[in-house]
Amino acid sequence: MNQQQIAIPLLTPLLPDRMAIMPYLEQIDSSRQYSNFGPLNTALESRLAALFQQHTSHSLHVTTVSNATQGLELALSSLGLPPKSKVVVPALTFVASLTAIIRAGHIPVVADIDPNSWLITPEVAMEVASKSGAQAVLAVAAFGQPLDTHSWSDLQSSTGLRVLIDAAGAFGSQWVESPDIPVVYSMHATKALAAGEGGMVVSGDADLNAHIKQLSNFGINLDANVGFPVGHLSFVGSNAKLSEYHAAVAHASLDQWDMQVQRRQDVYRPYRQSLELACGDALQWQAGVPVTAPTMLCVRMKAEARQCLERVCQHQKIATRRWYQPLLHQNSDFIQMIRQVTPVAEAIASGLIGLPFSPYMTSAEIDRVVAAVRLAVDATD
Ligand SMILES: Cc1ncc(COP(=O)(O)O)c(C=O)c1O
């Protein structure tokens, strides 16, 4: 299906329009700062920190980055792990979780997931780490479903395994209740808090965030108080700064956050209800808390039902996506990783399908998708 032929797209981002961004663009016109930790970026970090602060009494730090992939790589590089450390990562996640580990100089150990939450758990991580000798875990809040930072913090303090959370798609649901567990978010256009491209790392560790900030600016030291010349390179970083233009969009997105949540909920809730009503047990859902600002709608069905649904949708020009597939370990053999057995992830992936979802979906479109799913379920019953 090419773009013109699609009747119901997989997703349509909801970003602030140009009028909503305008006041921030005017600030750029007068500051004449376009990047390099400008005033909009600083103000954005403060606004975000205040938001996260509502969910914990520990003080938190927010460092913006150019995207979550860079945020993950720089956060992993800041954990003080020896080069080529093994890092556990769940099989069911976006490839950026994998590439960030490798680009940070480490070796991914691809692990299985929980059959109900579809997420890696501290128990699975601990088992895989003790078998493989891993020193860290990149846990993933897949499909926007938040992780319990307390239980990951318990794992970290009881085993010494360093834990980082990839919550790229979980802004608004994933909070940072444990100050010792850094969490990375995306502000990609497809995410609920969107800047076009962007990301942030949130943690309770001021030094860690300062290090990530320095790495996002090539690794150049900007701190006069560390006994190292300002302007000199003290670590090898990257250019992962959020530009002032992206910060402008992020501010406007934050201004509209409540509306963003409402519009997503207004589509998601009745859509899911209709699917449940039409298909009952034939559809399985990710267990967990309701996601605050859903960006995707993903269900599990029998493999034959999924295949049938894909044919029906192809015919009716309804876009679908096998999210996070291939699983990480099913990518090229040339990518260096340690593959653990992952029967649960494979069973889940065999019937997982992303249906169209966006805040713009009409009830007629929802009805069309639900009818297609029902057709596929009935045909393969
Ligand atoms: C789980 C996960 N990690 C990382 C990323 C990468 O985020 P970004 O596009 O901001 O680099 C994504 C993007 O969707 C994701 O879903």
Coordinates of N, CA and C in Angstrom, one line a residue, residues 118-238:
W118 N 4.1 -8.1 28.8 CA 4.9 -8.0 27.5 C 6.2 -7.2 27.8
L119 N 6.6 -7.1 29.1 CA 7.8 -6.3 29.4 C 8.8 -7.2 30.1
I120 N 10.0 -6.8 30.1 CA 11.0 -7.5 30.9 C 10.8 -7.1 32.4
T121 N 11.0 -8.1 33.2 CA 10.8 -7.9 34.7 C 12.1 -8.0 35.4
P122 N 12.2 -7.5 36.6 CA 13.5 -7.7 37.4 C 13.9 -9.1 37.5
E123 N 12.9 -10.0 37.7 CA 13.2 -11.5 37.9 C 13.9 -12.0 36.6
V124 N 13.3 -11.7 35.4 CA 13.8 -12.2 34.2 C 15.3 -11.6 34.0
A125 N 15.4 -10.3 34.3 CA 16.7 -9.7 34.1 C 17.7 -10.3 35.0
M126 N 17.3 -10.6 36.3 CA 18.3 -11.1 37.2 C 18.8 -12.5 36.7
E127 N 17.8 -13.3 36.3 CA 18.2 -14.7 35.8 C 19.2 -14.6 34.6
V128 N 18.8 -13.7 33.7 CA 19.6 -13.6 32.4 C 21.0 -13.0 32.8
A129 N 21.0 -12.1 33.7 CA 22.3 -11.4 34.1 C 23.2 -12.5 34.8
S130 N 22.6 -13.3 35.6 CA 23.5 -14.2 36.3 C 24.0 -15.3 35.4
K131 N 23.2 -15.7 34.4 CA 23.6 -16.7 33.4 C 24.7 -16.1 32.5
S132 N 24.5 -14.8 32.1 CA 25.4 -14.2 31.0 C 26.5 -13.4 31.5
G133 N 26.4 -13.1 32.8 CA 27.5 -12.2 33.4 C 27.2 -10.7 33.1
A134 N 26.0 -10.4 32.8 CA 25.7 -9.0 32.4 C 25.8 -8.0 33.6
Q135 N 26.2 -6.8 33.3 CA 26.4 -5.8 34.4 C 25.3 -4.7 34.4
A136 N 24.5 -4.7 33.4 CA 23.4 -3.7 33.4 C 22.2 -4.2 32.7
V137 N 21.1 -3.5 32.9 CA 19.9 -3.8 32.2 C 19.3 -2.5 31.6
L138 N 18.9 -2.7 30.3 CA 18.1 -1.6 29.7 C 16.6 -2.1 29.7
A139 N 15.9 -1.7 30.7 CA 14.5 -2.2 30.8 C 13.7 -1.2 29.9
V140 N 12.6 -1.7 29.3 CA 11.9 -0.9 28.3 C 10.4 -0.8 28.7
A141 N 9.9 0.4 28.7 CA 8.4 0.6 29.0 C 7.7 0.5 27.6
A142 N 7.7 -0.8 27.1 CA 7.2 -1.0 25.7 C 5.7 -0.7 25.6
F143 N 5.3 -0.1 24.5 CA 3.9 0.3 24.2 C 3.4 1.3 25.2
G144 N 4.4 2.1 25.8 CA 4.0 3.1 26.7 C 3.6 2.7 28.1
Q145 N 3.7 1.3 28.4 CA 3.3 0.8 29.7 C 4.4 1.0 30.7
P146 N 4.1 1.8 31.8 CA 5.2 2.1 32.7 C 5.8 1.0 33.5
L147 N 7.0 1.1 33.9 CA 7.7 0.1 34.7 C 7.7 0.6 36.2
D148 N 7.7 -0.3 37.1 CA 7.8 0.1 38.5 C 9.2 0.4 38.9
T149 N 9.6 1.7 39.0 CA 11.0 2.1 39.2 C 11.5 1.6 40.6
H150 N 10.5 1.4 41.5 CA 11.0 0.9 42.9 C 11.5 -0.5 42.8
S151 N 10.8 -1.4 42.0 CA 11.3 -2.7 42.0 C 12.6 -2.8 41.2
W152 N 12.8 -2.0 40.2 CA 14.1 -2.0 39.5 C 15.2 -1.4 40.3
S153 N 14.8 -0.4 41.2 CA 15.8 0.1 42.1 C 16.2 -1.0 43.1
D154 N 15.2 -1.8 43.6 CA 15.5 -2.9 44.5 C 16.5 -3.9 43.9
L155 N 16.3 -4.2 42.6 CA 17.2 -5.1 41.9 C 18.6 -4.5 41.8
Q156 N 18.6 -3.2 41.5 CA 19.9 -2.5 41.3 C 20.7 -2.6 42.7
S157 N 20.0 -2.3 43.8 CA 20.7 -2.2 45.0 C 21.0 -3.6 45.6
S158 N 20.2 -4.6 45.3 CA 20.5 -5.9 45.8 C 21.5 -6.7 45.0
T159 N 21.7 -6.4 43.7 CA 22.6 -7.1 42.8 C 23.8 -6.3 42.3
G160 N 23.7 -5.0 42.3 CA 24.7 -4.2 41.7 C 24.6 -4.0 40.2
L161 N 23.5 -4.7 39.6 CA 23.3 -4.5 38.2 C 22.8 -3.0 38.0
R162 N 23.4 -2.3 37.0 CA 23.0 -1.0 36.8 C 21.7 -1.0 35.9
V163 N 20.7 -0.2 36.2 CA 19.5 -0.2 35.5 C 19.2 1.1 34.9
L164 N 18.8 1.1 33.6 CA 18.4 2.3 32.9 C 17.0 1.9 32.2
I165 N 16.1 2.9 32.2 CA 14.8 2.6 31.6 C 14.7 3.4 30.3
D166 N 14.3 2.6 29.3 CA 13.9 3.2 28.0 C 12.4 3.4 28.0
A167 N 12.0 4.7 28.3 CA 10.6 5.0 28.3 C 10.2 5.9 27.1
A168 N 10.8 5.6 26.0 CA 10.7 6.5 24.8 C 9.3 6.9 24.6
G169 N 8.4 5.9 24.6 CA 7.0 6.2 24.3 C 6.1 6.3 25.5
A170 N 6.6 6.5 26.7 CA 5.8 6.4 27.9 C 5.7 7.7 28.7
F171 N 5.9 8.9 28.0 CA 5.8 10.1 28.7 C 4.3 10.3 29.2
G172 N 4.2 10.7 30.4 CA 2.8 10.9 30.9 C 2.4 9.7 31.7
S173 N 3.0 8.5 31.5 CA 2.7 7.3 32.3 C 3.8 6.8 33.1
Q174 N 5.0 7.0 32.6 CA 6.2 6.5 33.3 C 6.8 7.7 34.1
W175 N 6.8 7.6 35.4 CA 7.4 8.6 36.3 C 8.7 8.1 36.8
V176 N 9.4 9.0 37.5 CA 10.8 8.6 38.0 C 10.7 8.6 39.6
E177 N 10.1 7.6 40.1 CA 9.9 7.6 41.6 C 11.2 7.3 42.3
S178 N 12.1 6.5 41.7 CA 13.3 6.1 42.3 C 14.5 7.0 41.7
P179 N 15.1 7.8 42.6 CA 16.1 8.7 42.0 C 17.3 8.0 41.4
D180 N 17.5 6.8 41.8 CA 18.7 6.0 41.3 C 18.5 5.3 39.9
I181 N 17.3 5.5 39.4 CA 17.0 4.8 38.1 C 16.8 5.9 37.0
P182 N 17.8 6.1 36.1 CA 17.5 7.1 35.1 C 16.5 6.6 34.0
V183 N 15.8 7.5 33.5 CA 14.7 7.2 32.6 C 14.9 8.1 31.3
V184 N 14.8 7.5 30.2 CA 14.9 8.2 28.9 C 13.6 8.3 28.2
Y185 N 13.2 9.5 27.7 CA 12.0 9.7 26.9 C 12.3 10.2 25.5
S186 N 11.3 10.0 24.6 CA 11.4 10.5 23.3 C 10.4 11.7 23.1
M187 N 10.8 12.6 22.3 CA 9.8 13.7 21.9 C 9.7 13.7 20.4
H188 N 9.8 12.5 19.8 CA 9.6 12.3 18.4 C 8.2 12.7 18.0
A189 N 8.0 13.1 16.7 CA 6.6 13.5 16.3 C 5.5 12.6 16.6
T190 N 5.9 11.3 16.7 CA 4.8 10.3 16.9 C 4.5 10.1 18.4
K191 N 5.2 10.7 19.2 CA 5.0 10.6 20.7 C 4.0 11.6 21.2
A192 N 3.5 11.4 22.4 CA 2.4 12.2 22.9 C 3.0 13.7 23.2
L193 N 4.2 13.7 23.8 CA 4.8 15.1 24.0 C 5.8 15.2 22.9
A194 N 5.4 15.9 21.8 CA 6.2 15.9 20.6 C 6.9 17.2 20.4
A195 N 8.2 17.1 19.9 CA 8.9 18.3 19.5 C 9.3 18.2 18.0
G196 N 8.9 17.1 17.4 CA 9.4 16.8 16.0 C 10.4 15.7 16.2
E197 N 11.6 16.1 16.7 CA 12.6 15.2 17.2 C 13.0 15.7 18.5
G198 N 13.4 14.9 19.4 CA 13.8 15.3 20.7 C 13.8 14.2 21.8
G199 N 14.4 14.5 22.9 CA 14.3 13.5 24.0 C 14.8 14.1 25.2
M200 N 14.7 13.3 26.3 CA 15.2 13.8 27.6 C 15.6 12.6 28.5
V201 N 16.6 12.9 29.4 CA 17.0 11.9 30.4 C 16.6 12.6 31.7
V202 N 15.9 11.8 32.6 CA 15.4 12.3 33.9 C 16.0 11.3 34.9
S203 N 16.7 11.9 35.9 CA 17.2 11.1 37.0 C 17.3 12.0 38.3
G204 N 17.6 11.3 39.4 CA 17.8 12.0 40.6 C 19.3 12.2 40.9
D205 N 20.1 11.9 39.9 CA 21.6 12.0 40.1 C 22.1 13.2 39.3
A206 N 22.4 14.3 40.0 CA 22.8 15.5 39.4 C 24.1 15.3 38.5
D207 N 25.0 14.5 39.1 CA 26.3 14.3 38.4 C 26.1 13.6 37.1
L208 N 25.2 12.5 37.1 CA 24.9 11.8 35.9 C 24.3 12.7 34.8
N209 N 23.3 13.5 35.2 CA 22.7 14.4 34.2 C 23.7 15.4 33.7
A210 N 24.6 15.9 34.6 CA 25.6 16.9 34.1 C 26.5 16.2 33.1
H211 N 26.9 14.9 33.4 CA 27.8 14.2 32.5 C 27.1 14.0 31.1
I212 N 25.8 13.6 31.2 CA 25.1 13.4 29.9 C 25.0 14.7 29.1
K213 N 24.8 15.8 29.8 CA 24.7 17.1 29.2 C 26.1 17.4 28.5
Q214 N 27.1 17.2 29.2 CA 28.5 17.4 28.6 C 28.7 16.5 27.4
L215 N 28.3 15.2 27.5 CA 28.4 14.3 26.3 C 27.6 14.8 25.2
S216 N 26.5 15.4 25.5 CA 25.6 15.9 24.4 C 26.2 17.1 23.6
N217 N 27.2 17.6 24.2 CA 27.9 18.8 23.6 C 29.4 18.3 23.3
F218 N 29.5 17.2 22.7 CA 30.8 16.6 22.2 C 31.6 16.1 23.3
G219 N 31.3 16.4 24.6 CA 32.2 16.0 25.7 C 33.0 17.2 26.2
I220 N 32.7 18.4 25.7 CA 33.5 19.6 26.0 C 33.2 20.1 27.4
N221 N 34.2 20.3 28.2 CA 33.9 20.8 29.6 C 33.5 22.3 29.6
L222 N 32.3 22.5 30.3 CA 31.9 23.9 30.4 C 31.8 24.4 31.8
D223 N 32.4 23.5 32.7 CA 32.2 23.8 34.1 C 33.6 24.3 34.7
A224 N 33.6 25.6 35.2 CA 34.8 26.2 35.6 C 35.3 25.6 37.0
N225 N 34.4 24.8 37.6 CA 34.7 24.4 39.0 C 35.2 22.9 39.1
V226 N 35.6 22.3 38.0 CA 36.0 20.9 38.1 C 37.5 20.7 37.9
G227 N 38.2 21.8 37.9 CA 39.7 21.7 37.9 C 40.2 21.2 36.5
F228 N 39.4 21.5 35.5 CA 39.8 21.1 34.1 C 39.4 22.3 33.3
P229 N 40.3 22.7 32.3 CA 40.0 23.9 31.6 C 38.7 23.9 30.8
V230 N 38.0 25.0 30.9 CA 36.7 25.2 30.2 C 37.0 25.2 28.7
G231 N 36.2 24.5 27.9 CA 36.4 24.5 26.5 C 37.3 23.4 26.0
H232 N 37.8 22.6 27.0 CA 38.6 21.5 26.6 C 37.8 20.2 26.6
L233 N 38.1 19.3 25.7 CA 37.4 18.0 25.6 C 37.8 17.1 26.8
S234 N 36.9 16.7 27.6 CA 37.3 15.8 28.7 C 36.8 14.4 28.5
F235 N 35.8 14.2 27.7 CA 35.3 12.9 27.3 C 34.9 12.9 25.9
V236 N 34.7 11.7 25.3 CA 34.3 11.7 23.9 C 32.8 11.6 23.9
G237 N 32.2 12.7 23.5 CA 30.7 12.7 23.4 C 30.2 12.7 22.0
S238 N 29.1 13.4 21.8 CA 28.5 13.5 20.5 C 27.8 14.9 20.4

